[in-house]
Amino acid sequence: MVLLRGLLFTIAIIIAAYALIAAVLYLMFFVDACISTTRSRISVAGLGFQVEDTNCDTLAKEEWVSVYGFADRDRGRTLLFRYSPASYHLPLPTIEVPDQRTIIIAIPIVSSVYSKLDSWHNHSIRYDIGHIDYP
Amino acid sequence: MSDHPNLPFGHNTLKLRAVFVPDGADVSTAGIVQAVGPHPVMIRAVRVPEGGALPGYPYEHIGQAVFIPDSDDRNTPAFTSRRDPSRMSLSGAARLSAPSRTDDSRAQDDNALANRRWPGCPLASIAGPWAPPANPTGDNGSSGGSARRRGVRSAQANFSAAVPTPHVDTSRDAIDAAVNALSARPAKWDDASATSLAASAIRSGALLPPLQFPADLISAATGDQLSIARPDARPNRLVSDKAPEQQPRAADVTPPPSDESVAVVLPNGSTIPDPYSPTGRLMSPVADLAPVAAAGRRARRTYQTMLHNPKTMVGALPLFAIDTLIHLGQGGLFDYQRRGNHLTGFEHFRQYQDVSNFNVGLFCQQAGLSLENALIAAGSYARVFSGNAKPDRPYGLDPQTYEFIKAGYQAGQSGAFDHPLSPK
């Protein structure tokens, strides 16, 4: 009985130690692992756009850029385009609204494309992507 | 170099390729990339009128150079009113020579570019290198020149430059040499209806990233000088008294990351290609990654020692995880892309993302993990904590991240970091 109690106590101590370690690791390395920065915010033809850069640092280090759209009728923002930038020194995408039906998002080079919306808010979205490293 | 077979340049010679767009037009980066290749480097530049004071840091005066026009340029009425370029000189450098446009395939590419439309590009609606002639009948208007070059001024010239002395920090050697070699004595740019220029430079057989200049460069008048700010320029960054190979190799202790980028140098003296870097090489705050490998080996030894001791075996795995995270996790010793802590906040260095991923692969390899386990671990953490999983990609990782973790692993696997005292 005493042996069993000692074993259970030891197991409990180990589990508690693991939990404590896990909690500390979580707080140290995984809370706020992602940092998002608004790189630009523009308003074109009554439509608002926001370009946001997000860097996540877990074990792997990843970065992506998101283009969000705002419209008067929208309460929130809509993700239009998300991609992984090929390099830190390359320019951000440019956004144009040449007419009432079209939005043009242009970027010379990206590493990979995560998502892109084909239309939004009665506008078709055209993508002018010069090169995709990982199509 | 396969793209540039006609470039028998000497050691200190640069070849520049320029694409001009009309006055008032913004240059499209997408168009530039299409014209001169990916990874353009943005360099701020200012024009200094003749007799004007130089702007100083962060701008670096780069002297003057000669523009040698091709035959099409000579045919323009505007050119004939300019000073004879053959009388111009290049400060501190040899006389220039111009390749024949007809012999250069790139020149033909320019003309091809002049007649294509960049789909969806902001420039698509205006005359420029990415747009067709405004008048399909070939009316040249007042700008002169042949019909196919209306609104398009493509030029190519060789620039000779002295290699900066004393020794230039090799991490930026190529770009700095290019910047030092560039100059603004554009015989025709003063009155050409051009506002922007993109150029790629080739030096010593190595392709440099294209350099893009702002509009005011093109409007330089004869006799003006040009100053260019080096990318990420900082005082005293350029000149070093010692060549890197003469500098002492870092001890098995990690120096604090600095803001100075240097190329990673493997123990065998080679550098690591990085197509995403402006220099073409993997850049890091420290050149020597041996401490990363050494820390990985230490983690492996500690893990094995604890695992084989019944009293400590239960803590072996957690300690290994902690060891790994301390070195590679957010703000870790070898996580060069982030510095700081949760209390004071983290500072992000985007330029070191690739080398930080490289370190993950190198550390894991030296710690005894298989490549698959390293990638699974990295992908799993990313999936849980970054919220941006890519199920269609190997291990759910971003392809570029995957590539650099793998490259780091393979560098360790190659034996380049094997240590005499290594248990391997």
Coordinates of C-alpha atoms in Angstrom, one line a residue:
Chain A
M1 CA 0.0 0.0 0.0
V2 CA 2.8 2.3 0.9
L3 CA 4.6 1.4 -2.2
L4 CA 1.6 2.1 -4.4
R5 CA 1.0 5.4 -2.7
G6 CA 4.7 6.3 -3.3
L7 CA 4.4 5.3 -7.0
L8 CA 1.3 7.4 -7.4
F9 CA 2.9 10.3 -5.7
T10 CA 5.9 10.0 -8.0
I11 CA 3.7 9.8 -11.1
A12 CA 1.8 12.9 -9.9
I13 CA 5.0 14.8 -9.4
I14 CA 6.2 13.9 -12.9
I15 CA 2.9 14.9 -14.5
A16 CA 2.9 18.1 -12.6
A17 CA 6.5 18.8 -13.6
Y18 CA 5.6 18.1 -17.3
A19 CA 2.6 20.3 -17.1
L20 CA 4.7 23.1 -15.5
I21 CA 7.3 22.8 -18.1
A22 CA 4.7 22.7 -20.9
A23 CA 3.1 25.9 -19.5
V24 CA 6.4 27.7 -19.2
L25 CA 7.4 26.7 -22.7
Y26 CA 4.0 27.8 -24.0
L27 CA 4.3 31.1 -22.4
M28 CA 7.9 31.6 -23.4
F29 CA 7.8 30.5 -27.0
F30 CA 4.3 30.3 -28.3
V31 CA 2.3 33.2 -26.8
D32 CA 2.5 36.0 -29.3
A33 CA 4.4 33.7 -31.7
C34 CA 2.8 35.7 -34.6
I35 CA 3.3 39.4 -35.1
S36 CA 1.1 41.3 -37.5
T37 CA 2.0 44.7 -38.8
T38 CA -0.1 46.9 -41.0
R39 CA 2.1 48.0 -43.8
S40 CA -0.2 50.2 -45.7
R41 CA -3.8 51.3 -45.7
I42 CA -5.3 52.9 -48.8
S43 CA -8.7 54.1 -50.0
V44 CA -9.5 53.9 -53.6
A45 CA -12.8 54.7 -55.3
G46 CA -14.7 54.3 -52.0
L47 CA -13.1 51.0 -51.2
G48 CA -10.6 50.6 -48.4
F49 CA -7.6 48.2 -48.5
Q50 CA -5.2 47.1 -45.9
V51 CA -1.9 45.3 -46.5
E52 CA -0.8 43.4 -43.4
D53 CA 2.4 41.5 -42.8
T54 CA 2.4 38.6 -40.4
N55 CA 5.4 36.8 -39.2
C56 CA 5.1 33.6 -37.1
D57 CA 8.0 32.3 -35.2
T58 CA 7.5 28.9 -33.8
L59 CA 10.2 26.4 -34.6
A60 CA 9.8 27.3 -38.3
K61 CA 9.8 30.9 -39.3
E62 CA 7.1 31.9 -41.7
E63 CA 5.8 35.1 -43.1
W64 CA 2.9 36.1 -45.2
V65 CA 1.3 39.2 -46.5
S66 CA -2.5 39.7 -46.5
V67 CA -4.5 42.2 -48.5
Y68 CA -7.8 42.9 -46.9
G69 CA -10.7 44.9 -48.3
F70 CA -13.1 47.2 -46.5
A71 CA -16.3 48.4 -48.0
D72 CA -18.8 50.8 -46.5
R73 CA -21.4 48.1 -46.2
D74 CA -19.0 45.6 -44.7
R75 CA -18.6 45.5 -41.0
G76 CA -15.3 43.7 -41.0
R77 CA -12.5 43.2 -43.4
T78 CA -12.4 40.6 -46.1
L79 CA -9.3 38.7 -47.0
L80 CA -8.7 39.2 -50.7
F81 CA -5.2 38.0 -51.2
R82 CA -2.6 36.2 -49.1
Y83 CA 0.8 35.3 -50.2
S84 CA 4.3 34.4 -48.9
P85 CA 6.8 37.1 -49.9
A86 CA 9.9 35.9 -51.7
S87 CA 12.1 38.3 -49.9
Y88 CA 12.0 41.0 -47.3
H89 CA 13.3 43.7 -49.7
L90 CA 10.7 43.3 -52.3
P91 CA 7.9 45.8 -52.7
L92 CA 4.4 45.3 -51.4
P93 CA 1.5 44.7 -53.7
T94 CA -0.1 47.7 -55.4
I95 CA -3.9 47.9 -55.6
E96 CA -5.8 49.8 -58.2
V97 CA -9.5 50.2 -59.0
P98 CA -9.5 51.2 -62.6
D99 CA -13.2 51.1 -63.0
Q100 CA -16.4 50.3 -61.2
R101 CA -16.0 46.6 -61.8
T102 CA -12.3 45.8 -61.5
I103 CA -9.7 45.7 -58.8
I104 CA -6.1 45.0 -59.8
I105 CA -3.6 43.7 -57.3
A106 CA -0.1 43.7 -58.8
I107 CA 3.0 42.2 -57.2
P108 CA 6.2 41.4 -59.1
I109 CA 7.2 38.3 -57.4
V110 CA 5.9 36.1 -54.6
S111 CA 7.2 32.9 -53.0
S112 CA 3.8 31.2 -52.9
V113 CA 0.2 32.1 -53.0
Y114 CA -2.0 31.1 -50.1
S115 CA -5.3 32.4 -51.2
K116 CA -6.9 34.8 -53.6
L117 CA -10.4 35.9 -54.0
D118 CA -11.8 36.2 -57.5
S119 CA -14.4 38.8 -56.8
W120 CA -15.4 41.1 -53.9
H121 CA -18.1 43.7 -53.5
N122 CA -19.3 43.6 -57.1
H123 CA -15.7 43.9 -58.4
S124 CA -13.8 41.2 -60.1
I125 CA -10.2 41.0 -58.8
R126 CA -7.4 40.7 -61.3
Y127 CA -4.0 39.6 -60.1
D128 CA -0.9 40.8 -61.8
I129 CA 1.7 38.5 -60.4
G130 CA 5.0 38.6 -62.2
H131 CA 6.5 35.4 -60.9
I132 CA 5.5 32.7 -58.4
D133 CA 8.5 30.8 -57.0
Y134 CA 6.4 27.9 -55.7
P135 CA 3.2 27.8 -57.8
Chain B
M1 CA 25.5 33.2 -66.6
S2 CA 23.7 31.3 -69.3
D3 CA 21.5 34.3 -69.7
H4 CA 24.4 36.5 -70.5
P5 CA 26.7 34.7 -72.9
N6 CA 28.1 37.9 -74.4
L7 CA 29.6 39.4 -71.4
P8 CA 33.3 38.9 -71.4
F9 CA 33.7 41.5 -68.7
G10 CA 36.9 42.1 -66.9
H11 CA 37.1 41.7 -63.2
N12 CA 36.0 45.3 -62.4
T13 CA 33.5 45.9 -65.2
L14 CA 29.8 46.2 -64.8
K15 CA 27.2 45.9 -67.5
L16 CA 24.1 47.9 -67.0
R17 CA 20.8 47.4 -68.7
A18 CA 18.3 50.2 -68.6
V19 CA 14.7 50.5 -69.4
F20 CA 13.2 54.0 -69.7
V21 CA 9.6 55.0 -69.4
P22 CA 8.0 58.2 -70.4
D23 CA 7.8 61.3 -68.3
G24 CA 5.0 61.3 -65.7
A25 CA 4.7 57.6 -65.7
D26 CA 5.2 55.5 -62.7
V27 CA 7.4 52.6 -63.3
S28 CA 5.8 49.2 -62.5
T29 CA 7.9 47.0 -60.4
A30 CA 6.2 44.1 -62.0
G31 CA 7.2 45.4 -65.4
I32 CA 10.8 45.9 -64.2
V33 CA 10.9 42.4 -63.0
Q34 CA 9.6 41.2 -66.3
A35 CA 12.2 43.2 -68.1
V36 CA 15.3 42.7 -66.0
G37 CA 14.6 39.7 -63.8
P38 CA 13.4 39.1 -60.2
H39 CA 14.6 40.5 -57.0
P40 CA 15.1 44.2 -57.8
V41 CA 17.0 46.1 -55.3
M42 CA 15.5 49.5 -54.5
I43 CA 18.2 52.1 -54.0
R44 CA 17.4 55.6 -53.1
A45 CA 19.2 58.2 -55.2
V46 CA 19.3 61.9 -55.4
R47 CA 20.5 64.1 -58.2
V48 CA 23.0 66.8 -57.3
P49 CA 23.0 69.7 -59.7
E50 CA 26.4 70.8 -61.0
G51 CA 28.2 72.7 -58.3
G52 CA 25.7 71.6 -55.6
A53 CA 26.7 70.2 -52.3
L54 CA 26.6 66.4 -51.8
P55 CA 23.9 65.2 -49.5
G56 CA 26.2 63.0 -47.4
Y57 CA 25.2 60.0 -45.4
P58 CA 23.3 57.8 -46.1
Y59 CA 24.0 58.8 -49.6
E60 CA 27.3 58.0 -51.2
H61 CA 28.6 60.0 -54.0
I62 CA 29.4 57.7 -56.9
G63 CA 30.9 60.1 -59.4
Q64 CA 30.2 60.3 -63.0
A65 CA 30.1 58.0 -65.9
V66 CA 29.6 58.0 -69.6
F67 CA 26.6 56.9 -71.4
I68 CA 27.3 55.5 -74.8
P69 CA 24.3 55.8 -77.0
D70 CA 23.4 53.2 -79.5
S71 CA 22.6 54.0 -83.1
D72 CA 19.0 54.6 -82.5
D73 CA 19.8 57.1 -79.8
R74 CA 22.1 58.9 -82.2
N75 CA 19.3 59.3 -84.7
T76 CA 17.1 61.2 -82.3
P77 CA 17.2 65.0 -82.9
A78 CA 17.5 65.6 -79.2
F79 CA 20.7 63.7 -79.0
T80 CA 22.4 65.6 -81.7
S81 CA 22.1 68.8 -79.6
R82 CA 23.9 67.3 -76.7
R83 CA 27.5 67.2 -75.8
D84 CA 29.6 64.6 -77.5
P85 CA 29.7 61.8 -74.9
S86 CA 33.1 60.7 -76.1
R87 CA 34.5 63.8 -74.3
M88 CA 33.0 62.8 -71.0
S89 CA 35.0 61.0 -68.5
L90 CA 34.4 58.6 -65.7
S91 CA 35.9 59.4 -62.4
G92 CA 38.4 56.9 -61.2
A93 CA 37.7 54.4 -63.9
A94 CA 38.6 53.4 -67.3
R95 CA 37.0 54.6 -70.4
L96 CA 33.8 52.9 -71.3
S97 CA 32.9 50.9 -74.3
A98 CA 29.5 50.1 -75.6
P99 CA 28.4 46.8 -77.0
S100 CA 26.7 46.7 -80.3
R101 CA 23.0 46.6 -79.9
T102 CA 22.6 44.4 -82.8
D103 CA 24.9 41.8 -81.3
D104 CA 23.2 41.8 -78.0
S105 CA 20.3 39.6 -77.5
R106 CA 19.1 41.7 -74.6
A107 CA 18.8 44.6 -76.9
Q108 CA 16.4 42.7 -78.9
D109 CA 14.6 41.8 -75.8
D110 CA 14.2 45.5 -75.1
N111 CA 12.5 46.0 -78.4
A112 CA 10.3 43.0 -77.8
L113 CA 9.4 44.4 -74.5
A114 CA 8.5 47.7 -76.1
N115 CA 5.9 46.0 -78.1
R116 CA 4.2 44.0 -75.4
R117 CA 1.6 44.9 -73.0
W118 CA 1.9 43.9 -69.4
P119 CA -1.5 42.5 -68.5
G120 CA -3.1 44.2 -65.7
C121 CA -0.2 46.4 -65.1
P122 CA -0.7 50.1 -64.2
L123 CA 1.5 50.9 -67.2
A124 CA -0.6 49.0 -69.6
S125 CA -2.5 52.1 -70.6
I126 CA 0.4 54.3 -71.2
A127 CA 3.3 54.4 -73.5
G128 CA 6.4 52.7 -72.1
P129 CA 8.5 49.6 -72.3
W130 CA 5.5 47.6 -71.3
A131 CA 3.1 49.1 -73.6
P132 CA 2.8 49.2 -77.4
P133 CA 3.4 52.4 -79.3
A134 CA 0.7 55.0 -78.7
N135 CA 0.1 55.3 -82.4
P136 CA 0.2 52.0 -84.2
T137 CA 0.9 53.8 -87.5
G138 CA 4.4 54.6 -86.3
D139 CA 4.0 58.3 -86.0
N140 CA 7.0 59.4 -84.0
G141 CA 5.6 62.7 -83.0
S142 CA 8.2 65.2 -81.7
S143 CA 10.3 62.7 -79.8
G144 CA 12.1 61.6 -82.9
G145 CA 13.7 58.2 -83.4
S146 CA 12.3 55.2 -85.2
A147 CA 8.7 54.1 -84.9
R148 CA 9.5 51.0 -82.9
R149 CA 11.2 53.1 -80.3
R150 CA 8.7 55.8 -79.8
G151 CA 8.2 56.4 -76.2
V152 CA 10.8 53.8 -75.4
R153 CA 14.4 54.4 -74.7
S154 CA 16.4 51.4 -74.1
A155 CA 20.0 51.7 -73.6
Q156 CA 22.9 49.6 -72.7
A157 CA 26.3 50.6 -71.6
N158 CA 29.4 49.2 -70.0
F159 CA 30.6 50.9 -66.9
S160 CA 34.1 50.3 -65.6
A161 CA 34.8 50.8 -62.0
A162 CA 37.6 50.5 -59.6
V163 CA 37.0 48.0 -56.9
P164 CA 36.6 50.0 -53.7
T165 CA 39.6 49.9 -51.4
P166 CA 40.4 49.1 -48.8
H167 CA 38.6 45.8 -48.8
V168 CA 34.9 45.9 -49.1
D169 CA 32.7 43.9 -46.8
T170 CA 32.1 40.8 -48.9
S171 CA 28.5 40.6 -47.8
R172 CA 27.7 43.6 -49.9
D173 CA 30.6 43.4 -52.2
A174 CA 28.7 43.0 -55.3
I175 CA 26.1 45.5 -54.7
D176 CA 28.5 48.1 -53.3
A177 CA 30.8 47.6 -56.2
A178 CA 27.8 48.2 -58.5
V179 CA 26.7 51.2 -56.7
N180 CA 30.2 52.6 -56.7
A181 CA 30.4 52.0 -60.3
L182 CA 27.2 53.6 -61.3
S183 CA 27.1 57.2 -62.1
A184 CA 24.9 59.8 -63.6
R185 CA 26.3 61.5 -66.6
P186 CA 23.5 60.5 -68.8
A187 CA 24.1 62.3 -72.0
K188 CA 20.5 61.9 -73.1
W189 CA 18.6 61.4 -69.9
D190 CA 18.5 65.1 -69.4
D191 CA 16.0 65.7 -72.2
A192 CA 14.7 62.3 -72.7
S193 CA 11.1 61.8 -71.7
A194 CA 12.1 59.3 -69.2
T195 CA 11.4 59.2 -65.5
S196 CA 12.6 55.9 -64.2
L197 CA 15.3 53.4 -64.8
A198 CA 15.9 49.9 -63.9
A199 CA 19.2 48.3 -64.3
S200 CA 20.8 45.0 -63.7
A201 CA 24.4 44.7 -63.2
I202 CA 26.8 41.9 -63.7
R203 CA 30.2 41.9 -62.1
S204 CA 32.9 39.3 -62.3
G205 CA 30.6 36.7 -63.7
A206 CA 28.0 37.1 -60.9
L207 CA 24.6 38.3 -61.7
L208 CA 23.6 41.1 -59.4
P209 CA 20.1 41.9 -58.5
P210 CA 18.5 44.5 -60.7
L211 CA 18.9 48.0 -59.4
Q212 CA 16.0 50.3 -59.6
F213 CA 16.4 54.0 -59.4
P214 CA 13.9 56.7 -58.8
A215 CA 12.7 59.2 -61.3
D216 CA 15.0 62.1 -60.5
L217 CA 18.0 60.2 -61.7
I218 CA 16.8 60.4 -65.2
S219 CA 16.2 64.1 -65.1
A220 CA 19.8 64.7 -64.3
A221 CA 21.4 67.4 -66.5
T222 CA 24.7 67.3 -68.1
G223 CA 27.3 67.9 -65.5
D224 CA 25.2 66.8 -62.6
Q225 CA 26.4 64.4 -60.1
L226 CA 24.5 61.5 -58.6
S227 CA 24.5 60.2 -55.1
I228 CA 23.1 56.9 -54.2
A229 CA 22.2 55.5 -50.8
R230 CA 23.3 52.0 -50.4
P231 CA 20.7 49.5 -49.4
D232 CA 20.5 49.4 -45.6
A233 CA 23.4 51.8 -45.6
R234 CA 25.1 52.4 -42.3
P235 CA 28.2 54.4 -41.5
N236 CA 31.4 52.5 -41.7
R237 CA 29.6 49.5 -43.0
L238 CA 31.4 49.3 -46.3
V239 CA 35.0 49.5 -45.4
S240 CA 36.8 46.9 -43.5
D241 CA 40.5 46.8 -42.9
K242 CA 40.6 43.0 -43.1
A243 CA 39.4 40.6 -45.6
P244 CA 36.9 38.2 -44.1
E245 CA 39.2 35.3 -44.5
Q246 CA 41.8 37.1 -42.4
Q247 CA 39.3 37.8 -39.6
P248 CA 39.4 35.4 -36.6
R249 CA 36.9 32.6 -36.8
A250 CA 34.2 32.8 -34.2
A251 CA 34.8 30.7 -31.2
D252 CA 32.3 28.1 -30.2
V253 CA 30.3 30.9 -28.6
T254 CA 27.5 32.8 -30.2
P255 CA 28.3 36.4 -30.6
P256 CA 25.3 38.7 -30.2
P257 CA 23.6 39.3 -33.5
S258 CA 24.4 42.6 -34.9
D259 CA 22.5 44.8 -37.4
E260 CA 25.3 44.1 -39.9
S261 CA 24.4 41.5 -42.4
V262 CA 27.2 39.2 -43.5
A263 CA 27.2 36.2 -45.7
V264 CA 27.2 32.9 -44.0
V265 CA 30.5 31.2 -44.5
L266 CA 30.7 27.4 -44.0
P267 CA 33.8 26.0 -42.3
N268 CA 35.1 25.0 -45.7
G269 CA 35.0 28.7 -46.8
S270 CA 32.1 28.5 -49.1
T271 CA 29.0 30.6 -49.0
I272 CA 25.4 29.4 -49.3
P273 CA 23.4 30.5 -52.3
D274 CA 20.1 32.3 -51.5
P275 CA 18.1 33.4 -54.5
Y276 CA 15.9 35.4 -52.2
S277 CA 18.7 37.5 -50.8
P278 CA 19.6 40.8 -52.5
T279 CA 23.2 39.6 -52.5
G280 CA 22.4 36.1 -53.8
R281 CA 23.9 34.6 -50.7
L282 CA 22.4 33.6 -47.4
M283 CA 22.8 36.5 -45.1
S284 CA 23.1 36.4 -41.3
P285 CA 24.1 38.6 -38.4
V286 CA 27.1 36.3 -37.9
A287 CA 29.1 34.6 -40.6
D288 CA 29.9 31.5 -38.7
L289 CA 27.2 29.0 -37.8
A290 CA 29.5 26.6 -36.1
P291 CA 27.9 27.6 -32.7
V292 CA 24.6 26.4 -34.0
A293 CA 26.0 23.0 -34.8
A294 CA 27.9 22.9 -31.6
A295 CA 24.7 23.6 -29.6
G296 CA 22.9 20.9 -31.5
R297 CA 25.6 18.4 -30.6
R298 CA 25.5 19.4 -27.0
A299 CA 21.8 18.9 -26.9
R300 CA 22.2 15.5 -28.4
R301 CA 24.9 14.5 -25.9
T302 CA 22.8 15.7 -23.0
Y303 CA 19.8 13.9 -24.2
Q304 CA 21.7 10.6 -24.7
T305 CA 23.4 10.9 -21.3
M306 CA 20.1 11.5 -19.5
L307 CA 18.3 8.8 -21.5
H308 CA 20.8 6.2 -20.4
N309 CA 20.6 7.0 -16.8
P310 CA 17.5 5.5 -15.1
K311 CA 17.3 8.4 -12.7
T312 CA 17.2 11.1 -15.3
M313 CA 15.7 9.4 -18.3
V314 CA 12.2 10.7 -17.6
G315 CA 13.5 14.2 -18.0
A316 CA 15.5 13.6 -21.1
L317 CA 12.9 14.4 -23.6
P318 CA 11.5 17.5 -21.9
L319 CA 15.0 18.9 -21.5
F320 CA 15.7 18.2 -25.1
A321 CA 12.6 20.1 -26.1
I322 CA 13.5 23.0 -23.8
D323 CA 17.1 23.0 -25.2
T324 CA 15.7 23.1 -28.7
L325 CA 13.3 25.9 -28.0
I326 CA 15.8 28.0 -26.1
H327 CA 18.1 27.9 -29.2
L328 CA 15.5 27.9 -32.0
G329 CA 12.2 29.1 -30.5
Q330 CA 10.9 32.6 -30.6
G331 CA 13.7 35.0 -29.6
G332 CA 16.0 32.0 -29.1
L333 CA 19.8 32.2 -29.4
F334 CA 19.8 31.2 -33.0
D335 CA 16.6 32.8 -33.9
Y336 CA 18.2 35.7 -35.6
Q337 CA 15.0 37.1 -36.9
R338 CA 13.6 38.0 -33.5
R339 CA 15.3 39.6 -30.6
G340 CA 13.8 40.5 -27.3
N341 CA 11.5 38.9 -24.8
H342 CA 7.8 38.9 -23.7
L343 CA 8.4 41.6 -21.2
T344 CA 10.1 44.2 -23.4
G345 CA 8.6 43.0 -26.7
F346 CA 10.3 41.4 -29.7
E347 CA 12.1 43.2 -32.5
H348 CA 11.7 41.5 -35.8
F349 CA 14.5 41.3 -38.4
R350 CA 12.8 40.1 -41.6
Q351 CA 16.1 39.8 -43.4
Y352 CA 17.1 36.9 -41.2
Q353 CA 14.2 34.6 -41.7
D354 CA 16.0 32.3 -44.1
V355 CA 19.1 31.9 -42.0
S356 CA 16.9 31.3 -38.9
N357 CA 15.2 28.4 -40.7
F358 CA 18.6 27.2 -41.9
N359 CA 19.6 27.1 -38.3
V360 CA 16.6 25.0 -37.4
G361 CA 17.7 22.4 -39.9
L362 CA 21.4 22.5 -38.9
F363 CA 20.7 22.3 -35.2
C364 CA 18.2 19.4 -35.6
Q365 CA 20.7 17.5 -37.7
Q366 CA 23.5 17.9 -35.3
A367 CA 21.1 17.0 -32.5
G368 CA 20.5 13.7 -34.1
L369 CA 17.0 14.1 -35.5
S370 CA 16.1 12.7 -38.8
L371 CA 15.2 15.2 -41.5
E372 CA 11.6 13.9 -41.5
N373 CA 11.3 14.3 -37.7
A374 CA 12.7 17.8 -37.9
L375 CA 10.3 18.8 -40.6
I376 CA 7.4 17.1 -38.8
A377 CA 8.2 18.9 -35.6
A378 CA 8.5 22.3 -37.4
G379 CA 5.4 21.7 -39.3
S380 CA 3.4 20.6 -36.3
Y381 CA 4.3 23.6 -34.3
A382 CA 3.5 25.9 -37.2
R383 CA 0.2 24.2 -37.7
V384 CA -0.8 24.6 -34.1
F385 CA 0.5 28.0 -33.3
S386 CA 0.7 30.0 -36.5
G387 CA -2.8 29.2 -37.7
N388 CA -1.6 29.2 -41.2
A389 CA -1.2 25.6 -42.0
K390 CA -0.7 24.6 -45.6
P391 CA -2.1 21.1 -45.9
D392 CA -1.2 20.9 -49.6
R393 CA 2.5 21.5 -48.8
P394 CA 5.0 19.0 -47.5
Y395 CA 4.7 18.9 -43.7
G396 CA 2.4 21.8 -43.9
L397 CA 5.3 24.2 -44.2
D398 CA 5.7 27.2 -46.4
P399 CA 7.8 26.0 -49.3
Q400 CA 10.6 28.5 -48.7
T401 CA 10.7 27.7 -45.0
Y402 CA 10.8 24.0 -45.9
E403 CA 13.7 24.6 -48.4
F404 CA 15.9 26.4 -45.8
I405 CA 15.3 24.0 -43.0
K406 CA 16.2 21.2 -45.5
A407 CA 19.3 23.2 -46.6
G408 CA 20.5 23.6 -43.1
Y409 CA 19.9 19.9 -42.4
Q410 CA 21.9 19.0 -45.5
A411 CA 24.7 21.3 -44.6
G412 CA 25.0 19.5 -41.3
Q413 CA 24.7 16.2 -43.0
S414 CA 27.5 17.1 -45.4
G415 CA 30.0 17.0 -42.6
A416 CA 30.9 20.6 -43.0
F417 CA 30.3 21.2 -39.3
D418 CA 31.8 18.0 -38.0
H419 CA 33.8 18.8 -35.0
P420 CA 36.9 16.8 -33.9
L421 CA 35.3 16.3 -30.5
S422 CA 32.0 15.4 -32.0
P423 CA 30.7 12.0 -30.8
K424 CA 29.5 11.4 -34.3

